[in-house]
Amino acid sequence: MAIFTGAGVAIVTPMKENGDVNFEKLGEILEEQIKEGTDSIVICGTTGESSTLTHEEHLETIKYTIDKVNKRIPVIAGTGSNCTETAIYLSTEAEKYGADGVLLVTPYYNKATQKGLIEHYTKIAESIRIPVILYNVPSRTGINIQPKTVAYLVEHVENIVGIKEASGDIAQVAEMAALTKGKLDIYSGNDNQIVPLMSLGGKGVISVLSNVAPRYTHDMVEKYLNGDVKESCDMQLNAMPLINALFLEVNPIPVKAAMNLMGMEVGPLRSPLTEMEEADREKLKEEMVKFGLKLA
């Protein structure tokens, strides 16, 4: 049974001007996401600037989100780390808070071997009982989870049930789906490949786009799952200019800029991320208007 099917949002972490986490604003955004049909909240992922949160902030943000959502939709906690023991600590705490699952990014910087990845993920998954979604994003971590490695983990570790696939390699996704024979829930980690990935049996997306267009993203996935492939495909193609603009600079720089342009007041970024270059910001603004997003 999938943790969720549909469009999950890789939600931003709003910040106050002094850099503190803005929990009041996070609560407002969570309510809006639920209202607009988002199928799952993914908190403290890449988009949530988890790498610059202290452990205390990280866990407080997860707990706040779980309590605020209050089981209305699943909450998946980003608890990955390049240190296995840290990932175990964050994951066990998230489970205590009531998370519906955890999202575990591949250990960045270390460049573990495939054997090392198996050991890393097995130790974390066996420390908790809730479901685990692996997160493969080689452009950020410097390492790719091979399809055979994923298949081994799914076969040998009961609660490893899914993967957020952001390699951009559709052939790899196809191989992964073939090797796991329906036992793996695959979610697109790239907004520009939602429909292509679902054509290989994917369950949906963990989306950056959903931060600014939650209903649209939800509907795109739902239409595909309900058999309206052409309309879903048309929506994917229609959103491409905006999706590309949301990745003009490294995520979450553009999406936070977009949300602030919409008057959502999600605040600044944590260093070393910086505000968007003016030319990129203007291009983003242009595509937001063309897409039909309302600016403040």
PDB file of C-alpha atoms in Angstrom:
ATOM      1  CA  MET A   1       0.000   0.000   0.000  1.00  0.00           C
ATOM      2  CA  ALA A   2       1.489   3.329  -1.098  1.00  0.00           C
ATOM      3  CA  ILE A   3       1.993   6.049   1.508  1.00  0.00           C
ATOM      4  CA  PHE A   4       0.212   8.288  -0.971  1.00  0.00           C
ATOM      5  CA  THR A   5      -0.840   8.396  -4.593  1.00  0.00           C
ATOM      6  CA  GLY A   6      -0.969  11.712  -6.423  1.00  0.00           C
ATOM      7  CA  ALA A   7       0.835  15.011  -5.942  1.00  0.00           C
ATOM      8  CA  GLY A   8       2.915  15.522  -2.826  1.00  0.00           C
ATOM      9  CA  VAL A   9       4.460  18.922  -2.187  1.00  0.00           C
ATOM     10  CA  ALA A  10       8.143  19.282  -1.323  1.00  0.00           C
ATOM     11  CA  ILE A  11       7.247  22.234   0.843  1.00  0.00           C
ATOM     12  CA  VAL A  12       9.452  25.251   1.558  1.00  0.00           C
ATOM     13  CA  THR A  13      10.433  26.235   5.077  1.00  0.00           C
ATOM     14  CA  PRO A  14       9.311  29.842   5.610  1.00  0.00           C
ATOM     15  CA  MET A  15      11.822  32.033   7.406  1.00  0.00           C
ATOM     16  CA  LYS A  16      11.535  35.261   9.349  1.00  0.00           C
ATOM     17  CA  GLU A  17      13.754  38.163   8.338  1.00  0.00           C
ATOM     18  CA  ASN A  18      16.156  37.239  11.168  1.00  0.00           C
ATOM     19  CA  GLY A  19      16.487  33.717   9.732  1.00  0.00           C
ATOM     20  CA  ASP A  20      14.344  31.882  12.283  1.00  0.00           C
ATOM     21  CA  VAL A  21      11.771  29.341  11.073  1.00  0.00           C
ATOM     22  CA  ASN A  22       8.405  31.072  10.656  1.00  0.00           C
ATOM     23  CA  PHE A  23       6.004  28.483  12.080  1.00  0.00           C
ATOM     24  CA  GLU A  24       2.949  30.724  11.815  1.00  0.00           C
ATOM     25  CA  LYS A  25       3.524  31.147   8.087  1.00  0.00           C
ATOM     26  CA  LEU A  26       4.237  27.429   7.691  1.00  0.00           C
ATOM     27  CA  GLY A  27       0.854  26.722   9.240  1.00  0.00           C
ATOM     28  CA  GLU A  28      -0.878  29.021   6.741  1.00  0.00           C
ATOM     29  CA  ILE A  29       0.870  27.332   3.817  1.00  0.00           C
ATOM     30  CA  LEU A  30      -0.017  23.854   5.071  1.00  0.00           C
ATOM     31  CA  GLU A  31      -3.687  24.812   5.327  1.00  0.00           C
ATOM     32  CA  GLU A  32      -3.643  26.228   1.792  1.00  0.00           C
ATOM     33  CA  GLN A  33      -2.001  23.092   0.405  1.00  0.00           C
ATOM     34  CA  ILE A  34      -4.631  20.848   1.992  1.00  0.00           C
ATOM     35  CA  LYS A  35      -7.431  23.125   0.764  1.00  0.00           C
ATOM     36  CA  GLU A  36      -6.062  22.967  -2.799  1.00  0.00           C
ATOM     37  CA  GLY A  37      -6.027  19.167  -2.921  1.00  0.00           C
ATOM     38  CA  THR A  38      -2.385  18.299  -2.291  1.00  0.00           C
ATOM     39  CA  ASP A  39      -2.143  14.590  -1.532  1.00  0.00           C
ATOM     40  CA  SER A  40       0.849  14.590   0.834  1.00  0.00           C
ATOM     41  CA  ILE A  41       3.217  16.976   2.612  1.00  0.00           C
ATOM     42  CA  VAL A  42       6.947  16.318   2.395  1.00  0.00           C
ATOM     43  CA  ILE A  43       8.600  18.414   5.082  1.00  0.00           C
ATOM     44  CA  CYS A  44      12.307  19.183   5.554  1.00  0.00           C
ATOM     45  CA  GLY A  45      13.432  17.983   2.156  1.00  0.00           C
ATOM     46  CA  THR A  46      15.786  19.777  -0.217  1.00  0.00           C
ATOM     47  CA  THR A  47      13.163  22.440  -0.947  1.00  0.00           C
ATOM     48  CA  GLY A  48      12.745  22.918   2.792  1.00  0.00           C
ATOM     49  CA  GLU A  49      16.441  23.837   3.180  1.00  0.00           C
ATOM     50  CA  SER A  50      16.957  20.908   5.544  1.00  0.00           C
ATOM     51  CA  SER A  51      20.736  21.004   5.134  1.00  0.00           C
ATOM     52  CA  THR A  52      20.872  24.395   6.892  1.00  0.00           C
ATOM     53  CA  LEU A  53      18.471  23.576   9.725  1.00  0.00           C
ATOM     54  CA  THR A  54      19.916  22.593  13.083  1.00  0.00           C
ATOM     55  CA  HIS A  55      18.805  19.189  14.379  1.00  0.00           C
ATOM     56  CA  GLU A  56      16.536  20.974  16.859  1.00  0.00           C
ATOM     57  CA  GLU A  57      14.933  23.126  14.139  1.00  0.00           C
ATOM     58  CA  HIS A  58      14.650  20.140  11.829  1.00  0.00           C
ATOM     59  CA  LEU A  59      12.747  18.074  14.384  1.00  0.00           C
ATOM     60  CA  GLU A  60      10.634  20.997  15.599  1.00  0.00           C
ATOM     61  CA  THR A  61       9.566  21.709  12.007  1.00  0.00           C
ATOM     62  CA  ILE A  62       8.652  18.055  11.434  1.00  0.00           C
ATOM     63  CA  LYS A  63       6.670  17.882  14.682  1.00  0.00           C
ATOM     64  CA  TYR A  64       4.861  21.145  13.998  1.00  0.00           C
ATOM     65  CA  THR A  65       3.828  19.923  10.547  1.00  0.00           C
ATOM     66  CA  ILE A  66       2.590  16.543  11.786  1.00  0.00           C
ATOM     67  CA  ASP A  67       0.555  18.206  14.540  1.00  0.00           C
ATOM     68  CA  LYS A  68      -0.851  20.877  12.221  1.00  0.00           C
ATOM     69  CA  VAL A  69      -1.848  18.468   9.449  1.00  0.00           C
ATOM     70  CA  ASN A  70      -3.320  16.138  12.083  1.00  0.00           C
ATOM     71  CA  LYS A  71      -3.680  13.082   9.813  1.00  0.00           C
ATOM     72  CA  ARG A  72      -5.764  14.902   7.180  1.00  0.00           C
ATOM     73  CA  ILE A  73      -3.194  13.852   4.573  1.00  0.00           C
ATOM     74  CA  PRO A  74       0.063  11.901   4.970  1.00  0.00           C
ATOM     75  CA  VAL A  75       3.157  13.733   6.225  1.00  0.00           C
ATOM     76  CA  ILE A  76       6.513  12.405   5.052  1.00  0.00           C
ATOM     77  CA  ALA A  77       9.526  13.657   6.973  1.00  0.00           C
ATOM     78  CA  GLY A  78      12.838  14.294   5.280  1.00  0.00           C
ATOM     79  CA  THR A  79      15.276  12.625   7.658  1.00  0.00           C
ATOM     80  CA  GLY A  80      18.183  11.729   5.409  1.00  0.00           C
ATOM     81  CA  SER A  81      21.785  12.559   6.228  1.00  0.00           C
ATOM     82  CA  ASN A  82      25.277  11.721   5.013  1.00  0.00           C
ATOM     83  CA  CYS A  83      25.808  10.254   8.482  1.00  0.00           C
ATOM     84  CA  THR A  84      23.920   7.008   9.046  1.00  0.00           C
ATOM     85  CA  GLU A  85      23.613   7.519  12.816  1.00  0.00           C
ATOM     86  CA  THR A  86      22.206  11.028  12.332  1.00  0.00           C
ATOM     87  CA  ALA A  87      19.640   9.713   9.849  1.00  0.00           C
ATOM     88  CA  ILE A  88      18.644   7.015  12.351  1.00  0.00           C
ATOM     89  CA  TYR A  89      18.226   9.641  15.078  1.00  0.00           C
ATOM     90  CA  LEU A  90      16.086  11.949  12.919  1.00  0.00           C
ATOM     91  CA  SER A  91      14.017   9.046  11.580  1.00  0.00           C
ATOM     92  CA  THR A  92      13.265   7.510  14.977  1.00  0.00           C
ATOM     93  CA  GLU A  93      12.227  10.921  16.330  1.00  0.00           C
ATOM     94  CA  ALA A  94       9.977  11.544  13.314  1.00  0.00           C
ATOM     95  CA  GLU A  95       8.338   8.166  13.895  1.00  0.00           C
ATOM     96  CA  LYS A  96       7.664   9.089  17.543  1.00  0.00           C
ATOM     97  CA  TYR A  97       5.979  12.310  16.387  1.00  0.00           C
ATOM     98  CA  GLY A  98       3.631  10.374  14.130  1.00  0.00           C
ATOM     99  CA  ALA A  99       5.147  10.758  10.655  1.00  0.00           C
ATOM    100  CA  ASP A 100       3.486   8.568   8.029  1.00  0.00           C
ATOM    101  CA  GLY A 101       6.835   7.842   6.411  1.00  0.00           C
ATOM    102  CA  VAL A 102      10.353   9.181   5.924  1.00  0.00           C
ATOM    103  CA  LEU A 103      12.213  10.397   2.852  1.00  0.00           C
ATOM    104  CA  LEU A 104      15.895   9.439   2.859  1.00  0.00           C
ATOM    105  CA  VAL A 105      18.221  11.199   0.454  1.00  0.00           C
ATOM    106  CA  THR A 106      21.338   9.344  -0.634  1.00  0.00           C
ATOM    107  CA  PRO A 107      24.267  10.266   1.623  1.00  0.00           C
ATOM    108  CA  TYR A 108      25.835  13.284  -0.046  1.00  0.00           C
ATOM    109  CA  TYR A 109      29.571  14.101  -0.185  1.00  0.00           C
ATOM    110  CA  ASN A 110      30.718  10.699   1.132  1.00  0.00           C
ATOM    111  CA  LYS A 111      30.183   9.038  -2.291  1.00  0.00           C
ATOM    112  CA  ALA A 112      29.353   5.655  -0.807  1.00  0.00           C
ATOM    113  CA  THR A 113      29.605   2.526  -2.908  1.00  0.00           C
ATOM    114  CA  GLN A 114      26.424   0.607  -3.784  1.00  0.00           C
ATOM    115  CA  LYS A 115      27.340  -1.785  -0.952  1.00  0.00           C
ATOM    116  CA  GLY A 116      27.602   1.204   1.358  1.00  0.00           C
ATOM    117  CA  LEU A 117      24.186   2.459   0.249  1.00  0.00           C
ATOM    118  CA  ILE A 118      22.633  -0.919   1.007  1.00  0.00           C
ATOM    119  CA  GLU A 119      24.140  -0.907   4.496  1.00  0.00           C
ATOM    120  CA  HIS A 120      23.156   2.741   5.106  1.00  0.00           C
ATOM    121  CA  TYR A 121      19.534   2.309   4.070  1.00  0.00           C
ATOM    122  CA  THR A 122      19.113  -1.059   5.743  1.00  0.00           C
ATOM    123  CA  LYS A 123      20.305   0.242   9.111  1.00  0.00           C
ATOM    124  CA  ILE A 124      17.985   3.263   8.985  1.00  0.00           C
ATOM    125  CA  ALA A 125      14.934   1.343   7.782  1.00  0.00           C
ATOM    126  CA  GLU A 126      15.407  -1.364  10.410  1.00  0.00           C
ATOM    127  CA  SER A 127      15.532   1.259  13.164  1.00  0.00           C
ATOM    128  CA  ILE A 128      11.906   2.288  12.459  1.00  0.00           C
ATOM    129  CA  ARG A 129       8.613   0.641  11.545  1.00  0.00           C
ATOM    130  CA  ILE A 130       7.104   3.308   9.296  1.00  0.00           C
ATOM    131  CA  PRO A 131       7.567   3.225   5.501  1.00  0.00           C
ATOM    132  CA  VAL A 132      10.726   4.534   3.831  1.00  0.00           C
ATOM    133  CA  ILE A 133      10.975   6.379   0.519  1.00  0.00           C
ATOM    134  CA  LEU A 134      14.465   6.535  -0.939  1.00  0.00           C
ATOM    135  CA  TYR A 135      15.479   9.804  -2.628  1.00  0.00           C
ATOM    136  CA  ASN A 136      17.779   9.616  -5.626  1.00  0.00           C
ATOM    137  CA  VAL A 137      19.103  13.004  -6.778  1.00  0.00           C
ATOM    138  CA  PRO A 138      22.618  12.507  -8.197  1.00  0.00           C
ATOM    139  CA  SER A 139      22.980  16.143  -9.336  1.00  0.00           C
ATOM    140  CA  ARG A 140      23.040  17.191  -5.665  1.00  0.00           C
ATOM    141  CA  THR A 141      24.581  14.212  -3.900  1.00  0.00           C
ATOM    142  CA  GLY A 142      27.232  13.084  -6.375  1.00  0.00           C
ATOM    143  CA  ILE A 143      25.990   9.501  -6.269  1.00  0.00           C
ATOM    144  CA  ASN A 144      23.340   7.482  -8.106  1.00  0.00           C
ATOM    145  CA  ILE A 145      21.367   4.581  -6.612  1.00  0.00           C
ATOM    146  CA  GLN A 146      21.598   1.856  -9.224  1.00  0.00           C
ATOM    147  CA  PRO A 147      18.354   0.016 -10.150  1.00  0.00           C
ATOM    148  CA  LYS A 148      19.807  -3.302  -8.915  1.00  0.00           C
ATOM    149  CA  THR A 149      20.583  -1.692  -5.553  1.00  0.00           C
ATOM    150  CA  VAL A 150      17.027  -0.400  -5.247  1.00  0.00           C
ATOM    151  CA  ALA A 151      15.650  -3.826  -6.202  1.00  0.00           C
ATOM    152  CA  TYR A 152      17.829  -5.509  -3.569  1.00  0.00           C
ATOM    153  CA  LEU A 153      16.646  -3.128  -0.863  1.00  0.00           C
ATOM    154  CA  VAL A 154      12.979  -3.532  -1.776  1.00  0.00           C
ATOM    155  CA  GLU A 155      13.343  -7.303  -1.735  1.00  0.00           C
ATOM    156  CA  HIS A 156      15.251  -7.538   1.555  1.00  0.00           C
ATOM    157  CA  VAL A 157      13.964  -4.632   3.690  1.00  0.00           C
ATOM    158  CA  GLU A 158      10.235  -4.787   4.322  1.00  0.00           C
ATOM    159  CA  ASN A 159       9.528  -1.107   4.965  1.00  0.00           C
ATOM    160  CA  ILE A 160      11.510   0.295   2.027  1.00  0.00           C
ATOM    161  CA  VAL A 161       8.526   0.819  -0.221  1.00  0.00           C
ATOM    162  CA  GLY A 162       9.204   3.758  -2.542  1.00  0.00           C
ATOM    163  CA  ILE A 163      11.633   6.066  -4.284  1.00  0.00           C
ATOM    164  CA  LYS A 164      11.634   9.717  -5.268  1.00  0.00           C
ATOM    165  CA  GLU A 165      13.478   9.529  -8.568  1.00  0.00           C
ATOM    166  CA  ALA A 166      15.221  12.737  -9.631  1.00  0.00           C
ATOM    167  CA  SER A 167      18.046  11.335 -11.746  1.00  0.00           C
ATOM    168  CA  GLY A 168      16.308  12.547 -14.898  1.00  0.00           C
ATOM    169  CA  ASP A 169      17.130   9.208 -16.528  1.00  0.00           C
ATOM    170  CA  ILE A 170      13.872   7.678 -17.756  1.00  0.00           C
ATOM    171  CA  ALA A 171      15.672   4.528 -18.917  1.00  0.00           C
ATOM    172  CA  GLN A 172      16.907   4.008 -15.357  1.00  0.00           C
ATOM    173  CA  VAL A 173      13.372   4.444 -14.028  1.00  0.00           C
ATOM    174  CA  ALA A 174      12.120   1.844 -16.514  1.00  0.00           C
ATOM    175  CA  GLU A 175      14.798  -0.617 -15.431  1.00  0.00           C
ATOM    176  CA  MET A 176      13.975   0.023 -11.774  1.00  0.00           C
ATOM    177  CA  ALA A 177      10.275  -0.608 -12.410  1.00  0.00           C
ATOM    178  CA  ALA A 178      11.057  -3.816 -14.315  1.00  0.00           C
ATOM    179  CA  LEU A 179      13.351  -5.178 -11.590  1.00  0.00           C
ATOM    180  CA  THR A 180      11.002  -4.409  -8.695  1.00  0.00           C
ATOM    181  CA  LYS A 181       7.895  -5.914 -10.388  1.00  0.00           C
ATOM    182  CA  GLY A 182       5.303  -3.630  -8.826  1.00  0.00           C
ATOM    183  CA  LYS A 183       6.773  -3.741  -5.308  1.00  0.00           C
ATOM    184  CA  LEU A 184       8.219  -0.206  -5.522  1.00  0.00           C
ATOM    185  CA  ASP A 185       6.186   3.018  -5.423  1.00  0.00           C
ATOM    186  CA  ILE A 186       7.948   5.401  -7.796  1.00  0.00           C
ATOM    187  CA  TYR A 187       7.445   9.162  -7.511  1.00  0.00           C
ATOM    188  CA  SER A 188       8.842  11.710  -9.930  1.00  0.00           C
ATOM    189  CA  GLY A 189      11.334  14.024  -8.264  1.00  0.00           C
ATOM    190  CA  ASN A 190      11.329  16.269 -11.344  1.00  0.00           C
ATOM    191  CA  ASP A 191       8.304  18.376 -12.249  1.00  0.00           C
ATOM    192  CA  ASN A 192       9.262  18.228 -15.929  1.00  0.00           C
ATOM    193  CA  GLN A 193       8.890  14.415 -15.968  1.00  0.00           C
ATOM    194  CA  ILE A 194       5.664  13.773 -14.050  1.00  0.00           C
ATOM    195  CA  VAL A 195       3.696  12.289 -16.950  1.00  0.00           C
ATOM    196  CA  PRO A 196       6.615  10.333 -18.464  1.00  0.00           C
ATOM    197  CA  LEU A 197       7.334   8.710 -15.114  1.00  0.00           C
ATOM    198  CA  MET A 198       3.693   7.833 -14.497  1.00  0.00           C
ATOM    199  CA  SER A 199       3.649   6.123 -17.889  1.00  0.00           C
ATOM    200  CA  LEU A 200       6.095   3.629 -16.349  1.00  0.00           C
ATOM    201  CA  GLY A 201       3.767   2.935 -13.438  1.00  0.00           C
ATOM    202  CA  GLY A 202       4.696   5.859 -11.197  1.00  0.00           C
ATOM    203  CA  LYS A 203       2.398   6.793  -8.308  1.00  0.00           C
ATOM    204  CA  GLY A 204       2.755  10.548  -8.785  1.00  0.00           C
ATOM    205  CA  VAL A 205       5.191  13.312  -7.892  1.00  0.00           C
ATOM    206  CA  ILE A 206       6.947  14.968  -4.968  1.00  0.00           C
ATOM    207  CA  SER A 207       6.755  18.439  -6.417  1.00  0.00           C
ATOM    208  CA  VAL A 208       8.325  21.875  -6.207  1.00  0.00           C
ATOM    209  CA  LEU A 209       5.702  23.265  -8.619  1.00  0.00           C
ATOM    210  CA  SER A 210       3.012  22.399  -6.058  1.00  0.00           C
ATOM    211  CA  ASN A 211       4.274  25.214  -3.830  1.00  0.00           C
ATOM    212  CA  VAL A 212       2.883  27.776  -6.303  1.00  0.00           C
ATOM    213  CA  ALA A 213       0.318  25.703  -8.239  1.00  0.00           C
ATOM    214  CA  PRO A 214      -0.984  22.989  -5.901  1.00  0.00           C
ATOM    215  CA  ARG A 215      -4.395  22.466  -7.526  1.00  0.00           C
ATOM    216  CA  TYR A 216      -2.901  22.373 -11.010  1.00  0.00           C
ATOM    217  CA  THR A 217      -0.272  19.808 -10.033  1.00  0.00           C
ATOM    218  CA  HIS A 218      -2.822  17.673  -8.206  1.00  0.00           C
ATOM    219  CA  ASP A 219      -5.181  17.749 -11.188  1.00  0.00           C
ATOM    220  CA  MET A 220      -2.429  16.880 -13.667  1.00  0.00           C
ATOM    221  CA  VAL A 221      -1.628  13.710 -11.734  1.00  0.00           C
ATOM    222  CA  GLU A 222      -5.253  12.848 -10.989  1.00  0.00           C
ATOM    223  CA  LYS A 223      -6.254  13.129 -14.647  1.00  0.00           C
ATOM    224  CA  TYR A 224      -3.513  10.704 -15.645  1.00  0.00           C
ATOM    225  CA  LEU A 225      -4.473   8.238 -12.934  1.00  0.00           C
ATOM    226  CA  ASN A 226      -8.132   8.483 -14.003  1.00  0.00           C
ATOM    227  CA  GLY A 227      -7.247   7.647 -17.600  1.00  0.00           C
ATOM    228  CA  ASP A 228      -7.321  11.131 -19.151  1.00  0.00           C
ATOM    229  CA  VAL A 229      -3.777  10.806 -20.438  1.00  0.00           C
ATOM    230  CA  LYS A 230      -4.085  13.433 -23.177  1.00  0.00           C
ATOM    231  CA  GLU A 231      -5.322  16.167 -20.833  1.00  0.00           C
ATOM    232  CA  SER A 232      -2.644  15.276 -18.280  1.00  0.00           C
ATOM    233  CA  CYS A 233       0.017  15.412 -20.982  1.00  0.00           C
ATOM    234  CA  ASP A 234      -1.309  18.763 -22.217  1.00  0.00           C
ATOM    235  CA  MET A 235      -1.090  20.116 -18.664  1.00  0.00           C
ATOM    236  CA  GLN A 236       2.492  18.843 -18.349  1.00  0.00           C
ATOM    237  CA  LEU A 237       3.502  20.574 -21.578  1.00  0.00           C
ATOM    238  CA  ASN A 238       1.650  23.772 -20.684  1.00  0.00           C
ATOM    239  CA  ALA A 239       3.518  23.984 -17.371  1.00  0.00           C
ATOM    240  CA  MET A 240       6.986  23.439 -18.868  1.00  0.00           C
ATOM    241  CA  PRO A 241       7.958  27.147 -19.230  1.00  0.00           C
ATOM    242  CA  LEU A 242       7.039  27.804 -15.587  1.00  0.00           C
ATOM    243  CA  ILE A 243       8.760  24.631 -14.410  1.00  0.00           C
ATOM    244  CA  ASN A 244      11.919  25.630 -16.269  1.00  0.00           C
ATOM    245  CA  ALA A 245      11.751  29.102 -14.707  1.00  0.00           C
ATOM    246  CA  LEU A 246      11.452  27.534 -11.237  1.00  0.00           C
ATOM    247  CA  PHE A 247      14.839  25.927 -11.866  1.00  0.00           C
ATOM    248  CA  LEU A 248      16.685  28.869 -13.432  1.00  0.00           C
ATOM    249  CA  GLU A 249      18.787  28.810 -10.270  1.00  0.00           C
ATOM    250  CA  VAL A 250      19.272  26.067  -7.715  1.00  0.00           C
ATOM    251  CA  ASN A 251      16.127  25.013  -5.844  1.00  0.00           C
ATOM    252  CA  PRO A 252      14.663  26.487  -3.624  1.00  0.00           C
ATOM    253  CA  ILE A 253      15.921  29.932  -4.676  1.00  0.00           C
ATOM    254  CA  PRO A 254      13.368  30.454  -7.489  1.00  0.00           C
ATOM    255  CA  VAL A 255      10.361  28.880  -5.775  1.00  0.00           C
ATOM    256  CA  LYS A 256      10.819  31.042  -2.690  1.00  0.00           C
ATOM    257  CA  ALA A 257      11.142  34.070  -4.969  1.00  0.00           C
ATOM    258  CA  ALA A 258       7.943  33.021  -6.759  1.00  0.00           C
ATOM    259  CA  MET A 259       6.029  32.594  -3.514  1.00  0.00           C
ATOM    260  CA  ASN A 260       7.167  35.989  -2.298  1.00  0.00           C
ATOM    261  CA  LEU A 261       6.097  37.525  -5.632  1.00  0.00           C
ATOM    262  CA  MET A 262       2.665  35.998  -4.989  1.00  0.00           C
ATOM    263  CA  GLY A 263       2.512  37.696  -1.587  1.00  0.00           C
ATOM    264  CA  MET A 264       2.961  34.496   0.389  1.00  0.00           C
ATOM    265  CA  GLU A 265       5.770  36.039   2.486  1.00  0.00           C
ATOM    266  CA  VAL A 266       7.931  32.957   2.945  1.00  0.00           C
ATOM    267  CA  GLY A 267      10.933  35.135   3.734  1.00  0.00           C
ATOM    268  CA  PRO A 268      14.631  34.841   2.907  1.00  0.00           C
ATOM    269  CA  LEU A 269      16.910  31.888   2.238  1.00  0.00           C
ATOM    270  CA  ARG A 270      19.500  30.464   4.585  1.00  0.00           C
ATOM    271  CA  SER A 271      23.128  31.095   3.645  1.00  0.00           C
ATOM    272  CA  PRO A 272      24.929  29.964   1.508  1.00  0.00           C
ATOM    273  CA  LEU A 273      21.879  30.343  -0.748  1.00  0.00           C
ATOM    274  CA  THR A 274      21.325  33.906  -1.946  1.00  0.00           C
ATOM    275  CA  GLU A 275      18.417  35.814  -3.439  1.00  0.00           C
ATOM    276  CA  MET A 276      17.678  35.354  -7.139  1.00  0.00           C
ATOM    277  CA  GLU A 277      19.604  37.344  -9.750  1.00  0.00           C
ATOM    278  CA  GLU A 278      17.468  40.190 -11.084  1.00  0.00           C
ATOM    279  CA  ALA A 279      17.446  38.977 -14.699  1.00  0.00           C
ATOM    280  CA  ASP A 280      16.376  35.484 -13.612  1.00  0.00           C
ATOM    281  CA  ARG A 281      13.752  36.954 -11.310  1.00  0.00           C
ATOM    282  CA  GLU A 282      12.248  38.945 -14.176  1.00  0.00           C
ATOM    283  CA  LYS A 283      12.146  35.829 -16.373  1.00  0.00           C
ATOM    284  CA  LEU A 284      10.461  33.913 -13.563  1.00  0.00           C
ATOM    285  CA  LYS A 285       7.942  36.709 -13.094  1.00  0.00           C
ATOM    286  CA  GLU A 286       7.190  36.704 -16.819  1.00  0.00           C
ATOM    287  CA  GLU A 287       6.487  32.971 -16.875  1.00  0.00           C
ATOM    288  CA  MET A 288       4.359  33.160 -13.741  1.00  0.00           C
ATOM    289  CA  VAL A 289       2.140  35.786 -15.383  1.00  0.00           C
ATOM    290  CA  LYS A 290       1.875  33.755 -18.597  1.00  0.00           C
ATOM    291  CA  PHE A 291       0.879  30.694 -16.575  1.00  0.00           C
ATOM    292  CA  GLY A 292      -1.826  32.682 -14.824  1.00  0.00           C
ATOM    293  CA  LEU A 293      -0.415  32.963 -11.320  1.00  0.00           C
ATOM    294  CA  LYS A 294      -1.551  36.065  -9.456  1.00  0.00           C
ATOM    295  CA  LEU A 295       1.225  38.362  -8.309  1.00  0.00           C
ATOM    296  CA  ALA A 296       0.912  40.534  -5.218  1.00  0.00           C
TER     297      ALA A 296
END
